[in-house]
Amino acid sequence: MNLSSLTLNHHHHHYPTTTFVHKKLTPHSSKHSTSFSPIKMSLTENAPSLAIVGVTGAVGQEFLSVLSYRNFPYRSLKLLASKRSAGKQITYEDKPYIVEELNEDSFKDVDIALFSAGGSVSKKFAPLAVEDGAIVVDNSSAFRMDDGVPLVVPEVNPEAMKHIKIRSGKGALIANPNCSTIICLMAATPLHRHAKVKRMVVSAYQAASGAGAAAMEELELQTREVLDGKEPTCKIFKQQYAFNLFSHNAPVLPNGYNEEEMKLVKETRKIWNDAHVKVTATCIRVPVMRAHAESVNLQFEKPLHEDTARDILKNAPGVVVIDDRAGNHFPTPLEVSNKDAVAVGRIRRDVSQDGDYGLDIFVCGDQIRKGAALNAVQIAEMLLK
């Protein structure tokens, strides 16, 4: 992938409360862009039937955008949400849909169900969907560490779900990893395959979108309030977010790590199928709208020169290298917002380690896109192969 695919395209994101309109988007346009490519209808009689759970949320809306621009085939589409959102209208590919209330009977005749409505909803309804024969791709943390549930990044470990077949008469669960894990492993895995990572230290700078559409709205509101000299509204977070940063708002565990940090540790081990790889993480919430940034330090079993690493990453699927030392131009959250690719830069030898056994890299990726919706849709696409 070349740098031209990461042209700047940043917009404020508002998630309406009543009517949503989705048209066919180009792969690198914002879903609020006014420029649309010609519509290619994905509605196909012999295609799978789809359901989206949590469709009115930030990731649910992104599901629709990604399905549309990737021209995902479907014969029917069921949009599901809470009772509060039921009855709202969403126009998708020029066809109006009414959001239905999620219930125990929602998954009759559904082949693929994309879930992004939180862990408690997934725990209650995903098993019911599986019982009805659906393949569930779940974006919550509810099943990620369960034995027998594949935890998949298609560019990293597609083999983990090879046994799952659509329309086999048997439903199944596939878990979408945490956003910070996906973004990190998109960059670290190609290097891991070449030189085997012994230890990985991650510092993650996480955007508002990771806490949902309401957090994005609060960040924008707080920014306006602070600039106007007003007291900031703190409903989603317990402290000022605008012009500030703080330790990730996930609960802190007895070992001193928060849940977000331990997700990165445990999920990496499962995805790499390596219980012994050493991973530590620090996760910080920063006042950025929708793309995460991560500083990643890698220690290898085999030597890996920084130039070789750069070449490996340039050829890695779903990765773009932005590593201009002369121009001091490296990945930024703004540049990857609304983009599919994970950007990597600051590729350099770790001078604290002898020889070429360590590297530092800096990674940015759109938390809603590759960190959630795109990864889930790519999983669904693999089911069609």
Short mmCIF file of C-alpha atoms in Angstrom, two decimals, residues 112-273:
data_model
loop_
_atom_site.label_atom_id
_atom_site.label_comp_id
_atom_site.label_asym_id
_atom_site.label_seq_id
_atom_site.Cartn_x
_atom_site.Cartn_y
_atom_site.Cartn_z
CA ILE A 112 -24.14 -13.79 9.87
CA ALA A 113 -24.69 -11.51 12.86
CA LEU A 114 -22.31 -8.65 13.61
CA PHE A 115 -22.51 -7.64 17.28
CA SER A 116 -21.34 -4.37 18.82
CA ALA A 117 -23.68 -3.61 21.68
CA GLY A 118 -21.52 -4.32 24.73
CA GLY A 119 -20.54 -7.41 26.64
CA SER A 120 -23.76 -7.96 28.58
CA VAL A 121 -25.87 -7.88 25.41
CA SER A 122 -23.48 -10.26 23.67
CA LYS A 123 -23.49 -12.69 26.58
CA LYS A 124 -27.28 -12.85 26.52
CA PHE A 125 -28.03 -12.84 22.81
CA ALA A 126 -24.99 -14.21 20.96
CA PRO A 127 -25.54 -17.79 22.21
CA LEU A 128 -29.17 -17.54 21.08
CA ALA A 129 -28.04 -16.48 17.62
CA VAL A 130 -25.62 -19.41 17.51
CA GLU A 131 -28.42 -21.77 18.53
CA ASP A 132 -30.41 -20.50 15.56
CA GLY A 133 -27.50 -21.36 13.24
CA ALA A 134 -25.92 -17.92 12.82
CA ILE A 135 -22.22 -17.18 12.70
CA VAL A 136 -21.70 -14.40 15.25
CA VAL A 137 -18.81 -11.97 14.93
CA ASP A 138 -18.73 -10.27 18.32
CA ASN A 139 -16.95 -6.98 18.94
CA SER A 140 -17.21 -7.12 22.74
CA SER A 141 -14.83 -8.73 25.23
CA ALA A 142 -17.46 -11.27 26.32
CA PHE A 143 -16.02 -14.35 24.58
CA ARG A 144 -12.49 -13.36 23.51
CA MET A 145 -10.65 -15.52 25.99
CA ASP A 146 -13.07 -18.47 25.90
CA ASP A 147 -11.55 -21.76 24.78
CA GLY A 148 -12.99 -22.77 21.44
CA VAL A 149 -13.85 -19.21 20.39
CA PRO A 150 -11.45 -17.99 17.68
CA LEU A 151 -9.99 -14.54 18.30
CA VAL A 152 -9.19 -13.33 14.80
CA VAL A 153 -7.34 -10.63 12.91
CA PRO A 154 -7.62 -11.80 9.28
CA GLU A 155 -4.15 -10.57 8.30
CA VAL A 156 -2.63 -12.24 11.38
CA ASN A 157 -4.31 -15.58 12.18
CA PRO A 158 -7.00 -16.48 9.62
CA GLU A 159 -6.33 -20.17 10.25
CA ALA A 160 -8.01 -19.86 13.67
CA MET A 161 -11.46 -19.79 12.03
CA LYS A 162 -10.89 -22.17 9.11
CA HIS A 163 -13.17 -24.80 10.66
CA ILE A 164 -16.18 -22.46 10.73
CA LYS A 165 -18.42 -22.65 7.67
CA ILE A 166 -21.45 -20.58 6.81
CA ARG A 167 -24.76 -22.41 6.26
CA SER A 168 -23.36 -25.62 7.69
CA GLY A 169 -26.39 -25.96 9.91
CA LYS A 170 -24.20 -25.18 12.89
CA GLY A 171 -23.79 -21.71 14.37
CA ALA A 172 -20.52 -20.43 15.80
CA LEU A 173 -18.91 -17.55 17.64
CA ILE A 174 -15.90 -15.60 16.40
CA ALA A 175 -14.48 -12.83 18.58
CA ASN A 176 -13.14 -9.52 17.32
CA PRO A 177 -10.06 -8.57 19.36
CA ASN A 178 -9.78 -5.36 21.30
CA CYS A 179 -9.04 -2.31 19.15
CA SER A 180 -5.62 -1.65 20.67
CA THR A 181 -4.63 -5.30 20.16
CA ILE A 182 -5.65 -5.28 16.49
CA ILE A 183 -3.78 -2.07 15.72
CA CYS A 184 -0.66 -3.25 17.55
CA LEU A 185 -0.55 -6.73 16.02
CA MET A 186 -1.11 -5.50 12.47
CA ALA A 187 2.37 -3.97 12.75
CA ALA A 188 4.08 -6.35 15.17
CA THR A 189 3.04 -9.65 13.57
CA PRO A 190 4.96 -9.35 10.27
CA LEU A 191 8.10 -8.69 12.33
CA HIS A 192 7.23 -11.49 14.76
CA ARG A 193 7.00 -13.94 11.86
CA HIS A 194 10.49 -12.97 10.73
CA ALA A 195 12.40 -12.77 14.01
CA LYS A 196 10.02 -14.02 16.78
CA VAL A 197 9.10 -11.51 19.46
CA LYS A 198 10.29 -12.44 22.96
CA ARG A 199 8.99 -9.34 24.71
CA MET A 200 6.73 -6.47 23.69
CA VAL A 201 6.19 -3.20 25.59
CA VAL A 202 3.23 -1.12 24.45
CA SER A 203 2.16 2.38 25.41
CA ALA A 204 -1.26 3.07 23.89
CA TYR A 205 -2.72 6.56 23.41
CA GLN A 206 -6.41 5.90 22.93
CA ALA A 207 -9.06 8.04 21.30
CA ALA A 208 -12.52 9.03 22.47
CA SER A 209 -14.19 6.66 20.00
CA GLY A 210 -13.07 3.70 22.10
CA ALA A 211 -15.63 4.82 24.69
CA GLY A 212 -18.39 5.23 22.09
CA ALA A 213 -20.24 7.98 20.26
CA ALA A 214 -21.28 9.71 23.48
CA ALA A 215 -17.62 10.10 24.50
CA MET A 216 -16.80 11.61 21.10
CA GLU A 217 -19.64 14.08 21.52
CA GLU A 218 -18.49 14.92 25.05
CA LEU A 219 -14.93 15.61 23.87
CA GLU A 220 -16.23 18.06 21.27
CA LEU A 221 -18.60 19.66 23.78
CA GLN A 222 -15.87 19.99 26.42
CA THR A 223 -13.49 21.55 23.92
CA ARG A 224 -16.04 24.24 23.08
CA GLU A 225 -16.84 24.76 26.77
CA VAL A 226 -13.19 25.15 27.84
CA LEU A 227 -12.46 27.55 24.98
CA ASP A 228 -15.50 29.59 26.03
CA GLY A 229 -14.25 29.68 29.63
CA LYS A 230 -17.04 27.41 30.89
CA GLU A 231 -16.87 24.46 33.27
CA PRO A 232 -16.57 21.28 31.15
CA THR A 233 -19.40 18.74 31.15
CA CYS A 234 -18.09 15.45 32.60
CA LYS A 235 -20.72 12.74 32.13
CA ILE A 236 -18.87 9.95 30.32
CA PHE A 237 -15.58 10.49 32.13
CA LYS A 238 -15.14 11.67 35.70
CA GLN A 239 -12.64 14.37 34.79
CA GLN A 240 -11.87 16.95 32.13
CA TYR A 241 -10.97 15.28 28.82
CA ALA A 242 -10.43 18.26 26.54
CA PHE A 243 -6.82 19.55 26.65
CA ASN A 244 -5.95 16.73 29.05
CA LEU A 245 -5.02 13.06 29.15
CA PHE A 246 -5.37 10.44 31.83
CA SER A 247 -4.96 6.76 32.58
CA HIS A 248 -7.50 4.67 30.66
CA ASN A 249 -10.89 4.64 32.34
CA ALA A 250 -11.12 0.81 32.48
CA PRO A 251 -11.24 -0.66 36.01
CA VAL A 252 -7.88 -1.18 37.70
CA LEU A 253 -7.14 -4.76 38.72
CA PRO A 254 -5.35 -5.99 41.87
CA ASN A 255 -2.07 -6.32 39.94
CA GLY A 256 -2.13 -2.59 39.16
CA TYR A 257 -2.91 -3.02 35.46
CA ASN A 258 -6.27 -1.89 34.14
CA GLU A 259 -8.55 -4.19 32.15
CA GLU A 260 -7.62 -2.56 28.84
CA GLU A 261 -3.93 -3.27 29.43
CA MET A 262 -4.53 -6.89 30.37
CA LYS A 263 -6.64 -7.38 27.24
CA LEU A 264 -3.61 -6.51 25.16
CA VAL A 265 -1.45 -8.94 27.16
CA LYS A 266 -3.85 -11.90 27.06
CA GLU A 267 -5.20 -11.38 23.54
CA THR A 268 -1.71 -11.16 22.03
CA ARG A 269 -0.81 -14.51 23.55
CA LYS A 270 -3.97 -16.13 22.24
CA ILE A 271 -3.77 -14.67 18.73
CA TRP A 272 -0.08 -15.55 18.37
CA ASN A 273 -0.73 -18.94 19.99
#
